[in-house]
PDB file of C-alpha atoms in Angstrom:
ATOM      1  CA  MET A   1       0.659  -0.897 -26.130  1.00  0.00           C
ATOM      2  CA  ASN A   2       2.590   2.275 -25.565  1.00  0.00           C
ATOM      3  CA  GLN A   3       5.888   2.497 -23.762  1.00  0.00           C
ATOM      4  CA  GLU A   4       4.496   3.969 -20.506  1.00  0.00           C
ATOM      5  CA  ILE A   5       1.987   1.134 -20.064  1.00  0.00           C
ATOM      6  CA  ARG A   6       4.658  -1.442 -20.856  1.00  0.00           C
ATOM      7  CA  TYR A   7       6.974   0.156 -18.281  1.00  0.00           C
ATOM      8  CA  ALA A   8       4.136   0.184 -15.721  1.00  0.00           C
ATOM      9  CA  LEU A   9       3.501  -3.524 -16.312  1.00  0.00           C
ATOM     10  CA  ILE A  10       7.159  -4.470 -15.986  1.00  0.00           C
ATOM     11  CA  ILE A  11       7.899  -2.317 -12.934  1.00  0.00           C
ATOM     12  CA  GLY A  12       4.546  -3.155 -11.312  1.00  0.00           C
ATOM     13  CA  THR A  13       5.157  -6.867 -11.768  1.00  0.00           C
ATOM     14  CA  LEU A  14       8.740  -6.812 -10.523  1.00  0.00           C
ATOM     15  CA  TYR A  15       8.202  -4.508  -7.555  1.00  0.00           C
ATOM     16  CA  GLY A  16       4.765  -5.898  -6.739  1.00  0.00           C
ATOM     17  CA  LEU A  17       5.797  -9.542  -6.657  1.00  0.00           C
ATOM     18  CA  GLY A  18       8.969  -8.591  -4.793  1.00  0.00           C
ATOM     19  CA  ALA A  19       6.868  -6.776  -2.188  1.00  0.00           C
ATOM     20  CA  ILE A  20       4.545  -9.775  -1.824  1.00  0.00           C
ATOM     21  CA  LEU A  21       7.539 -12.071  -1.409  1.00  0.00           C
ATOM     22  CA  LEU A  22       9.110  -9.784   1.208  1.00  0.00           C
ATOM     23  CA  GLN A  23       5.741  -9.348   2.931  1.00  0.00           C
ATOM     24  CA  SER A  24       5.333 -13.076   3.386  1.00  0.00           C
ATOM     25  CA  LEU A  25       8.961 -13.917   4.232  1.00  0.00           C
ATOM     26  CA  LEU A  26      10.532 -10.895   5.960  1.00  0.00           C
ATOM     27  CA  VAL A  27       7.708  -9.038   7.697  1.00  0.00           C
ATOM     28  CA  PRO A  28       6.897 -11.793  10.245  1.00  0.00           C
ATOM     29  CA  PHE A  29      10.415 -11.290  11.612  1.00  0.00           C
ATOM     30  CA  ILE A  30      10.129  -7.506  11.981  1.00  0.00           C
ATOM     31  CA  GLU A  31       6.609  -7.248  13.371  1.00  0.00           C
ATOM     32  CA  ILE A  32       6.208  -5.607  16.752  1.00  0.00           C
ATOM     33  CA  SER A  33       3.445  -7.245  18.808  1.00  0.00           C
ATOM     34  CA  VAL A  34       0.506  -7.148  16.367  1.00  0.00           C
ATOM     35  CA  SER A  35       1.881  -4.259  14.290  1.00  0.00           C
ATOM     36  CA  ARG A  36       3.331  -5.162  10.947  1.00  0.00           C
ATOM     37  CA  PRO A  37       4.191  -2.953   8.000  1.00  0.00           C
ATOM     38  CA  ASP A  38       2.352  -3.522   4.738  1.00  0.00           C
ATOM     39  CA  LEU A  39       5.072  -3.520   2.089  1.00  0.00           C
ATOM     40  CA  VAL A  40       2.568  -4.287  -0.648  1.00  0.00           C
ATOM     41  CA  LEU A  41       0.655  -1.114   0.230  1.00  0.00           C
ATOM     42  CA  VAL A  42       3.917   0.833   0.187  1.00  0.00           C
ATOM     43  CA  MET A  43       4.634  -0.381  -3.343  1.00  0.00           C
ATOM     44  CA  VAL A  44       1.061   0.380  -4.434  1.00  0.00           C
ATOM     45  CA  LEU A  45       1.420   3.966  -3.185  1.00  0.00           C
ATOM     46  CA  LEU A  46       4.798   4.481  -4.830  1.00  0.00           C
ATOM     47  CA  LEU A  47       3.688   2.920  -8.122  1.00  0.00           C
ATOM     48  CA  ALA A  48       0.476   4.972  -8.093  1.00  0.00           C
ATOM     49  CA  ARG A  49       2.491   8.137  -7.537  1.00  0.00           C
ATOM     50  CA  ARG A  50       4.576   7.280 -10.593  1.00  0.00           C
ATOM     51  CA  PHE A  51       1.905   5.950 -12.984  1.00  0.00           C
ATOM     52  CA  GLY A  52      -1.319   7.720 -11.965  1.00  0.00           C
ATOM     53  CA  SER A  53      -4.698   6.836 -10.506  1.00  0.00           C
ATOM     54  CA  THR A  54      -5.934   4.286 -13.050  1.00  0.00           C
ATOM     55  CA  SER A  55      -2.752   2.251 -12.935  1.00  0.00           C
ATOM     56  CA  GLY A  56      -2.526   2.742  -9.164  1.00  0.00           C
ATOM     57  CA  SER A  57      -5.988   1.366  -8.483  1.00  0.00           C
ATOM     58  CA  THR A  58      -5.436  -1.521 -10.893  1.00  0.00           C
ATOM     59  CA  ILE A  59      -2.063  -2.391  -9.370  1.00  0.00           C
ATOM     60  CA  GLY A  60      -3.574  -2.118  -5.875  1.00  0.00           C
ATOM     61  CA  PHE A  61      -6.460  -4.416  -6.742  1.00  0.00           C
ATOM     62  CA  VAL A  62      -4.297  -7.036  -8.471  1.00  0.00           C
ATOM     63  CA  LEU A  63      -1.626  -7.045  -5.756  1.00  0.00           C
ATOM     64  CA  GLY A  64      -4.344  -7.216  -3.087  1.00  0.00           C
ATOM     65  CA  ILE A  65      -5.878 -10.281  -4.738  1.00  0.00           C
ATOM     66  CA  ILE A  66      -2.459 -11.929  -5.091  1.00  0.00           C
ATOM     67  CA  GLN A  67      -1.580 -11.095  -1.475  1.00  0.00           C
ATOM     68  CA  ASP A  68      -4.822 -12.662  -0.268  1.00  0.00           C
ATOM     69  CA  ALA A  69      -4.219 -15.740  -2.415  1.00  0.00           C
ATOM     70  CA  VAL A  70      -0.698 -16.207  -1.042  1.00  0.00           C
ATOM     71  CA  THR A  71      -1.659 -15.660   2.598  1.00  0.00           C
ATOM     72  CA  ALA A  72      -4.464 -17.281   4.533  1.00  0.00           C
ATOM     73  CA  MET A  73      -6.774 -14.257   4.278  1.00  0.00           C
ATOM     74  CA  PRO A  74     -10.178 -14.291   2.582  1.00  0.00           C
ATOM     75  CA  ILE A  75      -9.826 -13.486  -1.114  1.00  0.00           C
ATOM     76  CA  GLY A  76     -10.579  -9.830  -1.800  1.00  0.00           C
ATOM     77  CA  LEU A  77     -10.122  -8.499   1.723  1.00  0.00           C
ATOM     78  CA  SER A  78      -6.958  -6.596   0.780  1.00  0.00           C
ATOM     79  CA  ALA A  79      -8.000  -5.738  -2.768  1.00  0.00           C
ATOM     80  CA  LEU A  80     -10.565  -3.023  -2.002  1.00  0.00           C
ATOM     81  CA  PRO A  81      -8.472  -0.970   0.466  1.00  0.00           C
ATOM     82  CA  LYS A  82      -5.367  -1.216  -1.722  1.00  0.00           C
ATOM     83  CA  ALA A  83      -7.324  -0.163  -4.821  1.00  0.00           C
ATOM     84  CA  ILE A  84      -8.754   2.856  -2.965  1.00  0.00           C
ATOM     85  CA  ALA A  85      -5.324   3.842  -1.621  1.00  0.00           C
ATOM     86  CA  GLY A  86      -3.767   3.397  -5.068  1.00  0.00           C
ATOM     87  CA  TYR A  87      -6.424   5.539  -6.678  1.00  0.00           C
ATOM     88  CA  GLY A  88      -5.991   8.297  -4.083  1.00  0.00           C
ATOM     89  CA  ALA A  89      -2.204   8.284  -4.351  1.00  0.00           C
ATOM     90  CA  GLY A  90      -2.457   8.376  -8.121  1.00  0.00           C
ATOM     91  CA  LYS A  91      -4.812  11.350  -8.029  1.00  0.00           C
ATOM     92  CA  MET A  92      -2.427  13.167  -5.705  1.00  0.00           C
ATOM     93  CA  SER A  93       0.313  12.740  -8.297  1.00  0.00           C
ATOM     94  CA  LEU A  94      -1.557  15.253 -10.462  1.00  0.00           C
ATOM     95  CA  PHE A  95      -0.759  17.969  -7.929  1.00  0.00           C
ATOM     96  CA  LYS A  96       2.962  17.122  -7.971  1.00  0.00           C
ATOM     97  CA  PHE A  97       3.472  17.419  -4.218  1.00  0.00           C
ATOM     98  CA  GLU A  98       7.037  16.814  -3.103  1.00  0.00           C
ATOM     99  CA  GLY A  99       8.768  16.372   0.220  1.00  0.00           C
ATOM    100  CA  PRO A 100       7.051  16.265   3.602  1.00  0.00           C
ATOM    101  CA  PHE A 101       3.679  17.467   2.326  1.00  0.00           C
ATOM    102  CA  ALA A 102       3.427  14.473  -0.009  1.00  0.00           C
ATOM    103  CA  TYR A 103       4.210  12.133   2.888  1.00  0.00           C
ATOM    104  CA  LEU A 104       1.300  13.583   4.876  1.00  0.00           C
ATOM    105  CA  TRP A 105      -1.058  12.569   2.092  1.00  0.00           C
ATOM    106  CA  TYR A 106       0.467   9.098   1.929  1.00  0.00           C
ATOM    107  CA  ILE A 107       0.061   8.724   5.688  1.00  0.00           C
ATOM    108  CA  LEU A 108      -3.611   9.643   5.258  1.00  0.00           C
ATOM    109  CA  PHE A 109      -4.008   6.998   2.539  1.00  0.00           C
ATOM    110  CA  ILE A 110      -2.251   4.425   4.726  1.00  0.00           C
ATOM    111  CA  PHE A 111      -4.626   5.289   7.583  1.00  0.00           C
ATOM    112  CA  ILE A 112      -7.671   4.946   5.301  1.00  0.00           C
ATOM    113  CA  HIS A 113      -6.355   1.624   3.992  1.00  0.00           C
ATOM    114  CA  GLU A 114      -5.737   0.249   7.473  1.00  0.00           C
ATOM    115  CA  PHE A 115      -9.118   1.442   8.712  1.00  0.00           C
ATOM    116  CA  ILE A 116     -11.035  -0.170   5.837  1.00  0.00           C
ATOM    117  CA  TYR A 117      -8.972  -3.357   6.072  1.00  0.00           C
ATOM    118  CA  TYR A 118      -9.453  -3.854   9.810  1.00  0.00           C
ATOM    119  CA  TRP A 119     -13.069  -2.738   9.675  1.00  0.00           C
ATOM    120  CA  LEU A 120     -13.783  -5.438   7.080  1.00  0.00           C
ATOM    121  CA  MET A 121     -11.786  -7.973   9.056  1.00  0.00           C
ATOM    122  CA  HIS A 122     -13.527  -7.207  12.381  1.00  0.00           C
ATOM    123  CA  TYR A 123     -16.968  -6.447  10.941  1.00  0.00           C
ATOM    124  CA  LYS A 124     -18.917  -9.160  12.758  1.00  0.00           C
ATOM    125  CA  MET A 125     -16.705  -9.293  15.827  1.00  0.00           C
ATOM    126  CA  ASP A 126     -17.490  -7.662  19.128  1.00  0.00           C
ATOM    127  CA  ALA A 127     -14.600  -5.183  18.945  1.00  0.00           C
ATOM    128  CA  SER A 128     -15.193  -1.553  19.786  1.00  0.00           C
ATOM    129  CA  PHE A 129     -14.331   1.262  17.416  1.00  0.00           C
ATOM    130  CA  SER A 130     -11.717   2.721  19.765  1.00  0.00           C
ATOM    131  CA  PHE A 131     -10.069  -0.691  20.198  1.00  0.00           C
ATOM    132  CA  LEU A 132      -9.876  -1.059  16.440  1.00  0.00           C
ATOM    133  CA  ILE A 133      -8.341   2.384  15.947  1.00  0.00           C
ATOM    134  CA  TYR A 134      -5.873   2.380  18.850  1.00  0.00           C
ATOM    135  CA  SER A 135      -4.692  -1.219  18.776  1.00  0.00           C
ATOM    136  CA  ARG A 136      -4.635  -1.946  15.044  1.00  0.00           C
ATOM    137  CA  VAL A 137      -4.981   1.079  12.765  1.00  0.00           C
ATOM    138  CA  PHE A 138      -2.662   3.637  14.437  1.00  0.00           C
ATOM    139  CA  PRO A 139       0.295   1.286  15.088  1.00  0.00           C
ATOM    140  CA  ASN A 140       0.152  -0.184  11.588  1.00  0.00           C
ATOM    141  CA  THR A 141      -0.158   3.283  10.054  1.00  0.00           C
ATOM    142  CA  ILE A 142       2.961   4.472  11.870  1.00  0.00           C
ATOM    143  CA  TYR A 143       4.951   1.342  11.016  1.00  0.00           C
ATOM    144  CA  THR A 144       3.893   1.318   7.356  1.00  0.00           C
ATOM    145  CA  SER A 145       4.641   5.052   7.064  1.00  0.00           C
ATOM    146  CA  ALA A 146       8.165   4.459   8.351  1.00  0.00           C
ATOM    147  CA  MET A 147       8.617   1.641   5.849  1.00  0.00           C
ATOM    148  CA  LEU A 148       7.302   3.917   3.084  1.00  0.00           C
ATOM    149  CA  TRP A 149      10.116   6.334   3.807  1.00  0.00           C
ATOM    150  CA  VAL A 150      12.733   3.539   3.805  1.00  0.00           C
ATOM    151  CA  VAL A 151      11.463   1.904   0.608  1.00  0.00           C
ATOM    152  CA  ASN A 152      11.215   5.284  -1.111  1.00  0.00           C
ATOM    153  CA  LEU A 153      14.916   5.850  -0.421  1.00  0.00           C
ATOM    154  CA  PHE A 154      15.784   2.675  -2.330  1.00  0.00           C
ATOM    155  CA  THR A 155      13.301   3.030  -5.198  1.00  0.00           C
ATOM    156  CA  ALA A 156      13.361   6.792  -5.741  1.00  0.00           C
ATOM    157  CA  LYS A 157      15.461   6.650  -8.887  1.00  0.00           C
ATOM    158  CA  SER A 158      13.517   3.934 -10.710  1.00  0.00           C
ATOM    159  CA  LEU A 159      10.122   5.369  -9.738  1.00  0.00           C
ATOM    160  CA  ALA A 160      10.952   9.021 -10.399  1.00  0.00           C
ATOM    161  CA  ARG A 161       8.306  10.912 -12.334  1.00  0.00           C
ATOM    162  CA  GLU A 162       9.142  12.383 -15.676  1.00  0.00           C
ATOM    163  CA  ILE A 163       9.212  16.160 -15.813  1.00  0.00           C
TER     164      ILE A 163
END
């Protein structure tokens, strides 16, 4: 096992389990109405930016399964959207976007994640598409994007890409 994979395992485990712990303990206190930030998704995006698409999708899938196991959600509901978002964020790391332009891509991946997640959750329910987008996807995308910026401030040094 080379040093980069070992570093990805250690950092992914520490930050991933920390995000799951904070998601289950802290986020219920900071939610606004039905909007809650997804700290696990934030860590998946930041880890995928650092380690690439393969590691990003793997970390997203594993953390999604663990998040579903810890919470009362059906197993696998979070795994697919987080794996897709991790893969996309990892592929965007090839282009080496920095600053505000990179955040636009991450906001797009957060939106895609939230859309897939709530679409799977409300698949058999009688909820309209506009209700799903305006009451669940948009507010959570905005809140998670704000948390992405905050978490990136604290983890920027340890998740900095090598030049």
